[in-house]
PDB file of C-alpha atoms in Angstrom:
ATOM      1  CA  MET A   1     -13.715  13.452 -21.905  1.00 88.00           C
ATOM      2  CA  ARG A   2     -11.307  10.921 -20.293  1.00 93.00           C
ATOM      3  CA  LEU A   3      -8.469  13.397 -20.837  1.00 94.00           C
ATOM      4  CA  PHE A   4     -10.410  16.216 -19.205  1.00 95.00           C
ATOM      5  CA  ARG A   5     -11.445  14.019 -16.262  1.00 96.00           C
ATOM      6  CA  SER A   6      -7.852  12.802 -15.778  1.00 96.00           C
ATOM      7  CA  LEU A   7      -6.501  16.360 -15.864  1.00 96.00           C
ATOM      8  CA  LEU A   8      -9.130  17.430 -13.360  1.00 97.00           C
ATOM      9  CA  PHE A   9      -8.253  14.574 -11.053  1.00 97.00           C
ATOM     10  CA  SER A  10      -4.538  15.266 -11.213  1.00 95.00           C
ATOM     11  CA  ALA A  11      -5.003  18.946 -10.473  1.00 96.00           C
ATOM     12  CA  GLY A  12      -7.285  18.186  -7.548  1.00 96.00           C
ATOM     13  CA  MET A  13      -4.985  15.462  -6.219  1.00 94.00           C
ATOM     14  CA  ILE A  14      -2.104  17.981  -6.096  1.00 92.00           C
ATOM     15  CA  LEU A  15      -4.211  20.488  -4.254  1.00 94.00           C
ATOM     16  CA  ILE A  16      -5.559  17.884  -1.799  1.00 93.00           C
ATOM     17  CA  THR A  17      -2.016  16.599  -1.140  1.00 88.00           C
ATOM     18  CA  VAL A  18      -0.655  20.080  -0.402  1.00 88.00           C
ATOM     19  CA  PHE A  19      -3.652  20.916   1.736  1.00 89.00           C
ATOM     20  CA  TYR A  20      -3.407  17.786   3.917  1.00 85.00           C
ATOM     21  CA  ALA A  21       0.339  17.402   3.855  1.00 82.00           C
ATOM     22  CA  ILE A  22       0.934  20.622   5.804  1.00 82.00           C
ATOM     23  CA  PRO A  23      -1.134  19.742   8.900  1.00 82.00           C
ATOM     24  CA  SER A  24      -0.010  16.097   8.625  1.00 79.00           C
ATOM     25  CA  THR A  25       3.630  17.166   8.731  1.00 79.00           C
ATOM     26  CA  LEU A  26       3.021  19.626  11.579  1.00 78.00           C
ATOM     27  CA  GLY A  27       1.300  16.801  13.475  1.00 76.00           C
ATOM     28  CA  TYR A  28       4.548  14.851  13.625  1.00 78.00           C
ATOM     29  CA  PHE A  29       4.795  15.529  17.366  1.00 81.00           C
ATOM     30  CA  LEU A  30       1.322  14.147  18.065  1.00 85.00           C
ATOM     31  CA  PRO A  31       0.827  10.541  19.241  1.00 87.00           C
ATOM     32  CA  TYR A  32       0.911   8.016  16.406  1.00 87.00           C
ATOM     33  CA  ARG A  33      -2.833   7.349  16.174  1.00 86.00           C
ATOM     34  CA  PRO A  34      -3.856  10.988  15.665  1.00 86.00           C
ATOM     35  CA  ARG A  35      -1.042  11.369  13.090  1.00 85.00           C
ATOM     36  CA  TYR A  36      -2.280   8.309  11.240  1.00 87.00           C
ATOM     37  CA  ARG A  37      -5.836   9.579  11.185  1.00 86.00           C
ATOM     38  CA  LEU A  38      -4.697  12.858   9.591  1.00 83.00           C
ATOM     39  CA  VAL A  39      -2.975  11.006   6.765  1.00 84.00           C
ATOM     40  CA  SER A  40      -5.948   8.610   6.411  1.00 88.00           C
ATOM     41  CA  VAL A  41      -8.281  11.566   5.809  1.00 90.00           C
ATOM     42  CA  TRP A  42      -5.960  12.728   3.022  1.00 89.00           C
ATOM     43  CA  HIS A  43      -6.074   9.331   1.332  1.00 91.00           C
ATOM     44  CA  ARG A  44      -9.821   9.075   1.665  1.00 93.00           C
ATOM     45  CA  ALA A  45     -10.186  12.514   0.093  1.00 95.00           C
ATOM     46  CA  VAL A  46      -8.113  11.505  -2.931  1.00 95.00           C
ATOM     47  CA  LEU A  47     -10.080   8.283  -3.412  1.00 97.00           C
ATOM     48  CA  ARG A  48     -13.325  10.186  -3.243  1.00 97.00           C
ATOM     49  CA  TRP A  49     -12.051  12.785  -5.749  1.00 98.00           C
ATOM     50  CA  LEU A  50     -10.999   9.882  -8.050  1.00 97.00           C
ATOM     51  CA  GLU A  51     -14.528   8.557  -7.938  1.00 98.00           C
ATOM     52  CA  LEU A  52     -16.115  11.940  -8.613  1.00 97.00           C
ATOM     53  CA  THR A  53     -13.839  12.932 -11.493  1.00 98.00           C
ATOM     54  CA  CYS A  54     -12.858   9.636 -13.153  1.00 97.00           C
ATOM     55  CA  GLY A  55     -15.718   7.372 -12.151  1.00 97.00           C
ATOM     56  CA  ILE A  56     -13.420   4.847 -10.454  1.00 98.00           C
ATOM     57  CA  ASP A  57     -14.723   3.138  -7.362  1.00 97.00           C
ATOM     58  CA  TYR A  58     -13.839  -0.210  -5.813  1.00 98.00           C
ATOM     59  CA  LYS A  59     -15.215  -3.366  -4.248  1.00 98.00           C
ATOM     60  CA  VAL A  60     -13.465  -5.374  -1.503  1.00 98.00           C
ATOM     61  CA  GLU A  61     -13.762  -9.112  -1.102  1.00 98.00           C
ATOM     62  CA  GLY A  62     -12.491 -11.025   1.912  1.00 97.00           C
ATOM     63  CA  LEU A  63     -12.768  -8.377   4.674  1.00 97.00           C
ATOM     64  CA  GLU A  64     -13.641 -11.214   6.995  1.00 97.00           C
ATOM     65  CA  ASN A  65     -10.124 -12.576   6.583  1.00 97.00           C
ATOM     66  CA  ILE A  66      -8.508  -9.617   8.400  1.00 97.00           C
ATOM     67  CA  PRO A  67      -7.623 -10.699  11.940  1.00 93.00           C
ATOM     68  CA  ARG A  68      -9.059  -8.446  14.604  1.00 89.00           C
ATOM     69  CA  ASP A  69      -6.950  -9.619  17.539  1.00 90.00           C
ATOM     70  CA  GLN A  70      -3.444  -9.035  16.179  1.00 92.00           C
ATOM     71  CA  ALA A  71      -1.439  -7.217  13.498  1.00 96.00           C
ATOM     72  CA  GLY A  72      -0.139  -8.920  10.372  1.00 97.00           C
ATOM     73  CA  ILE A  73       2.003  -8.518   7.273  1.00 98.00           C
ATOM     74  CA  ILE A  74       0.212  -7.510   4.078  1.00 98.00           C
ATOM     75  CA  PHE A  75       1.664  -8.847   0.818  1.00 98.00           C
ATOM     76  CA  SER A  76      -0.030  -6.730  -1.874  1.00 97.00           C
ATOM     77  CA  ARG A  77       0.171  -6.778  -5.619  1.00 95.00           C
ATOM     78  CA  HIS A  78       1.569  -3.378  -6.812  1.00 94.00           C
ATOM     79  CA  GLU A  79       0.127  -2.057 -10.043  1.00 95.00           C
ATOM     80  CA  SER A  80      -0.594   1.672  -9.474  1.00 93.00           C
ATOM     81  CA  THR A  81      -0.782   4.488  -6.999  1.00 92.00           C
ATOM     82  CA  TRP A  82      -4.317   3.473  -6.099  1.00 96.00           C
ATOM     83  CA  GLU A  83      -3.437   0.641  -3.675  1.00 95.00           C
ATOM     84  CA  THR A  84      -1.109   2.896  -1.666  1.00 91.00           C
ATOM     85  CA  LEU A  85      -4.170   5.005  -0.914  1.00 93.00           C
ATOM     86  CA  ALA A  86      -6.769   2.248  -0.539  1.00 95.00           C
ATOM     87  CA  LEU A  87      -4.811  -0.016   1.816  1.00 95.00           C
ATOM     88  CA  THR A  88      -4.710   2.747   4.368  1.00 92.00           C
ATOM     89  CA  LYS A  89      -8.485   2.909   4.338  1.00 92.00           C
ATOM     90  CA  ILE A  90      -9.101  -0.872   4.286  1.00 95.00           C
ATOM     91  CA  PHE A  91      -6.639  -2.082   6.900  1.00 95.00           C
ATOM     92  CA  PRO A  92      -5.777  -1.014  10.471  1.00 93.00           C
ATOM     93  CA  PRO A  93      -2.875   1.444  11.067  1.00 93.00           C
ATOM     94  CA  GLN A  94       0.116   0.283   9.110  1.00 93.00           C
ATOM     95  CA  ALA A  95       3.734   0.985   8.117  1.00 93.00           C
ATOM     96  CA  TRP A  96       4.924   0.461   4.571  1.00 93.00           C
ATOM     97  CA  VAL A  97       8.180  -0.930   3.296  1.00 94.00           C
ATOM     98  CA  LEU A  98       9.154   1.554   0.580  1.00 91.00           C
ATOM     99  CA  LYS A  99      12.127   3.030  -1.192  1.00 89.00           C
ATOM    100  CA  ARG A 100      13.585   5.917   0.760  1.00 89.00           C
ATOM    101  CA  GLU A 101      13.549   8.255  -2.260  1.00 90.00           C
ATOM    102  CA  LEU A 102       9.771   8.619  -1.853  1.00 87.00           C
ATOM    103  CA  LEU A 103      10.291  10.557   1.370  1.00 87.00           C
ATOM    104  CA  TRP A 104      12.191  13.218  -0.563  1.00 88.00           C
ATOM    105  CA  ILE A 105       9.174  14.260  -2.646  1.00 86.00           C
ATOM    106  CA  PRO A 106       7.857  17.650  -1.438  1.00 83.00           C
ATOM    107  CA  PHE A 107       4.614  17.500   0.518  1.00 80.00           C
ATOM    108  CA  PHE A 108       3.800  13.859  -0.434  1.00 80.00           C
ATOM    109  CA  GLY A 109       6.988  12.445   1.046  1.00 84.00           C
ATOM    110  CA  TRP A 110       6.913  14.719   4.065  1.00 81.00           C
ATOM    111  CA  ALA A 111       3.423  13.548   5.021  1.00 80.00           C
ATOM    112  CA  LEU A 112       4.385   9.940   4.294  1.00 83.00           C
ATOM    113  CA  ALA A 113       7.237  10.162   6.787  1.00 85.00           C
ATOM    114  CA  VAL A 114       4.704  10.934   9.521  1.00 83.00           C
ATOM    115  CA  LEU A 115       3.512   7.289   9.272  1.00 85.00           C
ATOM    116  CA  GLU A 116       7.028   6.041  10.224  1.00 89.00           C
ATOM    117  CA  PRO A 117       7.518   3.792   7.185  1.00 93.00           C
ATOM    118  CA  ILE A 118      10.393   1.370   6.772  1.00 94.00           C
ATOM    119  CA  ALA A 119      12.333   3.388   4.175  1.00 92.00           C
ATOM    120  CA  ILE A 120      15.071   1.324   2.597  1.00 91.00           C
ATOM    121  CA  ASP A 121      17.813   1.708   0.059  1.00 88.00           C
ATOM    122  CA  ARG A 122      16.883  -0.962  -2.482  1.00 78.00           C
ATOM    123  CA  ASN A 123      20.541  -1.260  -3.559  1.00 80.00           C
ATOM    124  CA  ALA A 124      21.765  -1.996  -0.020  1.00 79.00           C
ATOM    125  CA  GLY A 125      21.252  -5.762  -0.330  1.00 83.00           C
ATOM    126  CA  ARG A 126      21.470  -7.600   3.018  1.00 88.00           C
ATOM    127  CA  LYS A 127      21.549  -4.312   4.957  1.00 92.00           C
ATOM    128  CA  ALA A 128      18.080  -3.424   3.563  1.00 91.00           C
ATOM    129  CA  ILE A 129      16.701  -6.885   4.461  1.00 92.00           C
ATOM    130  CA  ASN A 130      18.019  -6.550   8.028  1.00 94.00           C
ATOM    131  CA  GLN A 131      16.368  -3.123   8.217  1.00 94.00           C
ATOM    132  CA  ILE A 132      13.036  -4.640   7.158  1.00 95.00           C
ATOM    133  CA  ILE A 133      13.325  -7.333   9.831  1.00 95.00           C
ATOM    134  CA  ASP A 134      14.522  -5.076  12.672  1.00 96.00           C
ATOM    135  CA  GLN A 135      12.138  -2.215  12.067  1.00 96.00           C
ATOM    136  CA  GLY A 136       9.341  -4.563  11.078  1.00 96.00           C
ATOM    137  CA  LEU A 137       9.617  -6.420  14.399  1.00 96.00           C
ATOM    138  CA  SER A 138       9.449  -3.047  16.230  1.00 96.00           C
ATOM    139  CA  ARG A 139       6.355  -1.878  14.281  1.00 95.00           C
ATOM    140  CA  LEU A 140       4.572  -5.209  14.719  1.00 96.00           C
ATOM    141  CA  GLY A 141       5.369  -5.167  18.449  1.00 94.00           C
ATOM    142  CA  ALA A 142       3.662  -1.760  18.621  1.00 94.00           C
ATOM    143  CA  GLY A 143       0.514  -3.245  17.080  1.00 94.00           C
ATOM    144  CA  ARG A 144       1.003  -1.833  13.567  1.00 95.00           C
ATOM    145  CA  TRP A 145       0.503  -3.776  10.359  1.00 96.00           C
ATOM    146  CA  ILE A 146       3.279  -3.937   7.806  1.00 97.00           C
ATOM    147  CA  VAL A 147       2.639  -3.437   4.103  1.00 97.00           C
ATOM    148  CA  VAL A 148       5.035  -5.139   1.687  1.00 97.00           C
ATOM    149  CA  PHE A 149       4.966  -4.999  -2.102  1.00 96.00           C
ATOM    150  CA  PRO A 150       6.943  -8.269  -2.575  1.00 95.00           C
ATOM    151  CA  GLU A 151       7.665  -7.724  -6.265  1.00 93.00           C
ATOM    152  CA  GLY A 152       9.512  -4.547  -5.270  1.00 89.00           C
ATOM    153  CA  THR A 153       8.091  -2.421  -8.075  1.00 89.00           C
ATOM    154  CA  ARG A 154       4.859  -1.633  -9.892  1.00 92.00           C
ATOM    155  CA  LEU A 155       3.848  -4.126 -12.549  1.00 94.00           C
ATOM    156  CA  ALA A 156       1.542  -3.776 -15.511  1.00 92.00           C
ATOM    157  CA  PRO A 157      -1.497  -6.098 -15.689  1.00 93.00           C
ATOM    158  CA  GLY A 158      -0.357  -9.530 -16.832  1.00 90.00           C
ATOM    159  CA  GLN A 159       3.218  -9.003 -15.615  1.00 93.00           C
ATOM    160  CA  THR A 160       4.730 -11.083 -12.813  1.00 92.00           C
ATOM    161  CA  LYS A 161       8.041 -10.915 -10.982  1.00 93.00           C
ATOM    162  CA  LYS A 162       9.728 -13.161  -8.467  1.00 94.00           C
ATOM    163  CA  PHE A 163       8.966 -12.097  -4.904  1.00 96.00           C
ATOM    164  CA  GLY A 164      11.745 -10.514  -2.815  1.00 93.00           C
ATOM    165  CA  VAL A 165      12.654 -12.267   0.397  1.00 95.00           C
ATOM    166  CA  GLY A 166      12.508  -9.373   2.936  1.00 95.00           C
ATOM    167  CA  GLY A 167       8.811  -9.617   3.798  1.00 96.00           C
ATOM    168  CA  ALA A 168       8.862 -13.412   4.052  1.00 97.00           C
ATOM    169  CA  LEU A 169      11.924 -13.307   6.338  1.00 97.00           C
ATOM    170  CA  LEU A 170      10.112 -10.812   8.586  1.00 97.00           C
ATOM    171  CA  ALA A 171       7.116 -13.141   8.711  1.00 97.00           C
ATOM    172  CA  ALA A 172       9.240 -16.211   9.486  1.00 97.00           C
ATOM    173  CA  ARG A 173      11.191 -14.350  12.196  1.00 96.00           C
ATOM    174  CA  SER A 174       8.132 -12.724  13.807  1.00 96.00           C
ATOM    175  CA  GLY A 175       5.578 -15.502  13.463  1.00 97.00           C
ATOM    176  CA  TYR A 176       2.932 -12.945  12.414  1.00 97.00           C
ATOM    177  CA  PRO A 177       0.557 -14.060   9.645  1.00 97.00           C
ATOM    178  CA  VAL A 178       0.764 -12.888   6.043  1.00 98.00           C
ATOM    179  CA  LEU A 179      -2.372 -11.559   4.362  1.00 98.00           C
ATOM    180  CA  PRO A 180      -2.143 -11.798   0.550  1.00 98.00           C
ATOM    181  CA  VAL A 181      -3.897  -9.080  -1.448  1.00 98.00           C
ATOM    182  CA  ALA A 182      -4.673  -9.116  -5.172  1.00 97.00           C
ATOM    183  CA  HIS A 183      -6.403  -6.421  -7.231  1.00 98.00           C
ATOM    184  CA  ASN A 184      -6.784  -5.114 -10.758  1.00 97.00           C
ATOM    185  CA  ALA A 185      -6.135  -1.427 -10.173  1.00 97.00           C
ATOM    186  CA  GLY A 186      -3.642  -1.242 -13.046  1.00 96.00           C
ATOM    187  CA  GLU A 187      -6.469  -1.683 -15.551  1.00 96.00           C
ATOM    188  CA  PHE A 188      -8.064   1.580 -14.403  1.00 97.00           C
ATOM    189  CA  TRP A 189      -5.097   3.635 -13.096  1.00 95.00           C
ATOM    190  CA  PRO A 190      -2.170   2.476 -15.238  1.00 92.00           C
ATOM    191  CA  LYS A 191       1.385   2.204 -14.038  1.00 85.00           C
ATOM    192  CA  ARG A 192       2.652   4.995 -16.288  1.00 81.00           C
ATOM    193  CA  GLY A 193      -0.447   6.003 -18.208  1.00 81.00           C
ATOM    194  CA  PHE A 194      -2.014   9.360 -17.473  1.00 89.00           C
ATOM    195  CA  LEU A 195      -5.542   8.542 -18.645  1.00 94.00           C
ATOM    196  CA  LYS A 196      -7.825   6.889 -16.061  1.00 96.00           C
ATOM    197  CA  LYS A 197     -10.468   4.369 -17.105  1.00 96.00           C
ATOM    198  CA  PRO A 198     -13.852   4.481 -15.337  1.00 97.00           C
ATOM    199  CA  GLY A 199     -14.990   1.336 -13.630  1.00 97.00           C
ATOM    200  CA  THR A 200     -14.888  -0.685 -10.417  1.00 98.00           C
ATOM    201  CA  ILE A 201     -11.541  -1.909  -9.085  1.00 98.00           C
ATOM    202  CA  ARG A 202     -11.770  -5.356  -7.466  1.00 98.00           C
ATOM    203  CA  ILE A 203      -9.526  -6.032  -4.490  1.00 98.00           C
ATOM    204  CA  VAL A 204      -9.425  -9.490  -2.868  1.00 98.00           C
ATOM    205  CA  ILE A 205      -8.000 -10.265   0.569  1.00 98.00           C
ATOM    206  CA  GLY A 206      -6.949 -13.861   1.070  1.00 98.00           C
ATOM    207  CA  LYS A 207      -6.988 -15.993   4.160  1.00 97.00           C
ATOM    208  CA  PRO A 208      -4.072 -15.480   6.557  1.00 97.00           C
ATOM    209  CA  ILE A 209      -0.992 -17.503   5.682  1.00 98.00           C
ATOM    210  CA  ALA A 210       0.625 -19.021   8.811  1.00 96.00           C
ATOM    211  CA  SER A 211       4.305 -18.237   9.271  1.00 96.00           C
ATOM    212  CA  LYS A 212       5.232 -19.810  12.621  1.00 94.00           C
ATOM    213  CA  GLY A 213       7.785 -22.568  12.217  1.00 94.00           C
ATOM    214  CA  ARG A 214       8.009 -22.096   8.438  1.00 96.00           C
ATOM    215  CA  LYS A 215      10.801 -21.079   6.131  1.00 97.00           C
ATOM    216  CA  ALA A 216      10.697 -17.766   4.276  1.00 97.00           C
ATOM    217  CA  ALA A 217      10.745 -19.606   0.904  1.00 97.00           C
ATOM    218  CA  GLU A 218       7.609 -21.588   1.833  1.00 97.00           C
ATOM    219  CA  ILE A 219       5.758 -18.453   2.904  1.00 97.00           C
ATOM    220  CA  ASN A 220       6.728 -16.617  -0.270  1.00 97.00           C
ATOM    221  CA  ALA A 221       5.754 -19.542  -2.509  1.00 97.00           C
ATOM    222  CA  GLU A 222       2.282 -19.807  -0.967  1.00 98.00           C
ATOM    223  CA  ALA A 223       1.654 -16.038  -1.120  1.00 98.00           C
ATOM    224  CA  GLU A 224       3.004 -15.714  -4.647  1.00 97.00           C
ATOM    225  CA  GLN A 225       0.849 -18.537  -5.970  1.00 97.00           C
ATOM    226  CA  TRP A 226      -2.308 -17.177  -4.338  1.00 98.00           C
ATOM    227  CA  ILE A 227      -1.736 -13.581  -5.507  1.00 97.00           C
ATOM    228  CA  ASN A 228      -0.851 -14.518  -9.103  1.00 96.00           C
ATOM    229  CA  THR A 229      -3.695 -17.007  -9.409  1.00 96.00           C
ATOM    230  CA  THR A 230      -6.252 -14.589  -7.932  1.00 97.00           C
ATOM    231  CA  ARG A 231      -5.026 -11.691 -10.015  1.00 96.00           C
ATOM    232  CA  ALA A 232      -5.379 -13.787 -13.196  1.00 95.00           C
ATOM    233  CA  ARG A 233      -9.090 -14.289 -12.629  1.00 94.00           C
ATOM    234  CA  LEU A 234      -9.910 -10.641 -11.900  1.00 94.00           C
TER     235      LEU A 234
END
């Protein structure tokens, strides 16, 4: 039954992506907010289809920690595809820091480009970090949130990896707060596993981490400790 449900979900996800990617891509010339709403509907549709076919829903803790008067920088644990969909629904309009190769994927990548992400070459070293800072400052100045997966890659439950410095440098340079996010999505939608496990994903949003007047290493250390500690208890 899990195999059938997972197959049904994957087939539906492909159809939903193609269906929404076309108007999303054609909407590139619209103002940013309408473009963002188009892509948000696509993500919500996939999450709803996931619930209907695989029995996976989610519960959010800490919504009260999201500032309403300014944008911020989201440091999220990265375990599956799920959080790339859910963060769009939970948080205000946002731009992601992601590897540029994702934009080359037909339909999915084309629609993703509409959100004006910060698409970097992960092998570019300092040039990629400067890109995160420069474009991140521009997006934050326009009132958009920035989503950073500080480990730089998806991790299986129980795995940890040292945080990259790009997101923390952006926070230190901009003075915008960091919101740490932990979840256990990898237990239900695995990193490389095809089969989905029914259940309720828990996602926890921490209190904002101040960045003004602080070094990037301090910001990273506080966020990393909170995310890893919170993830361990989920």
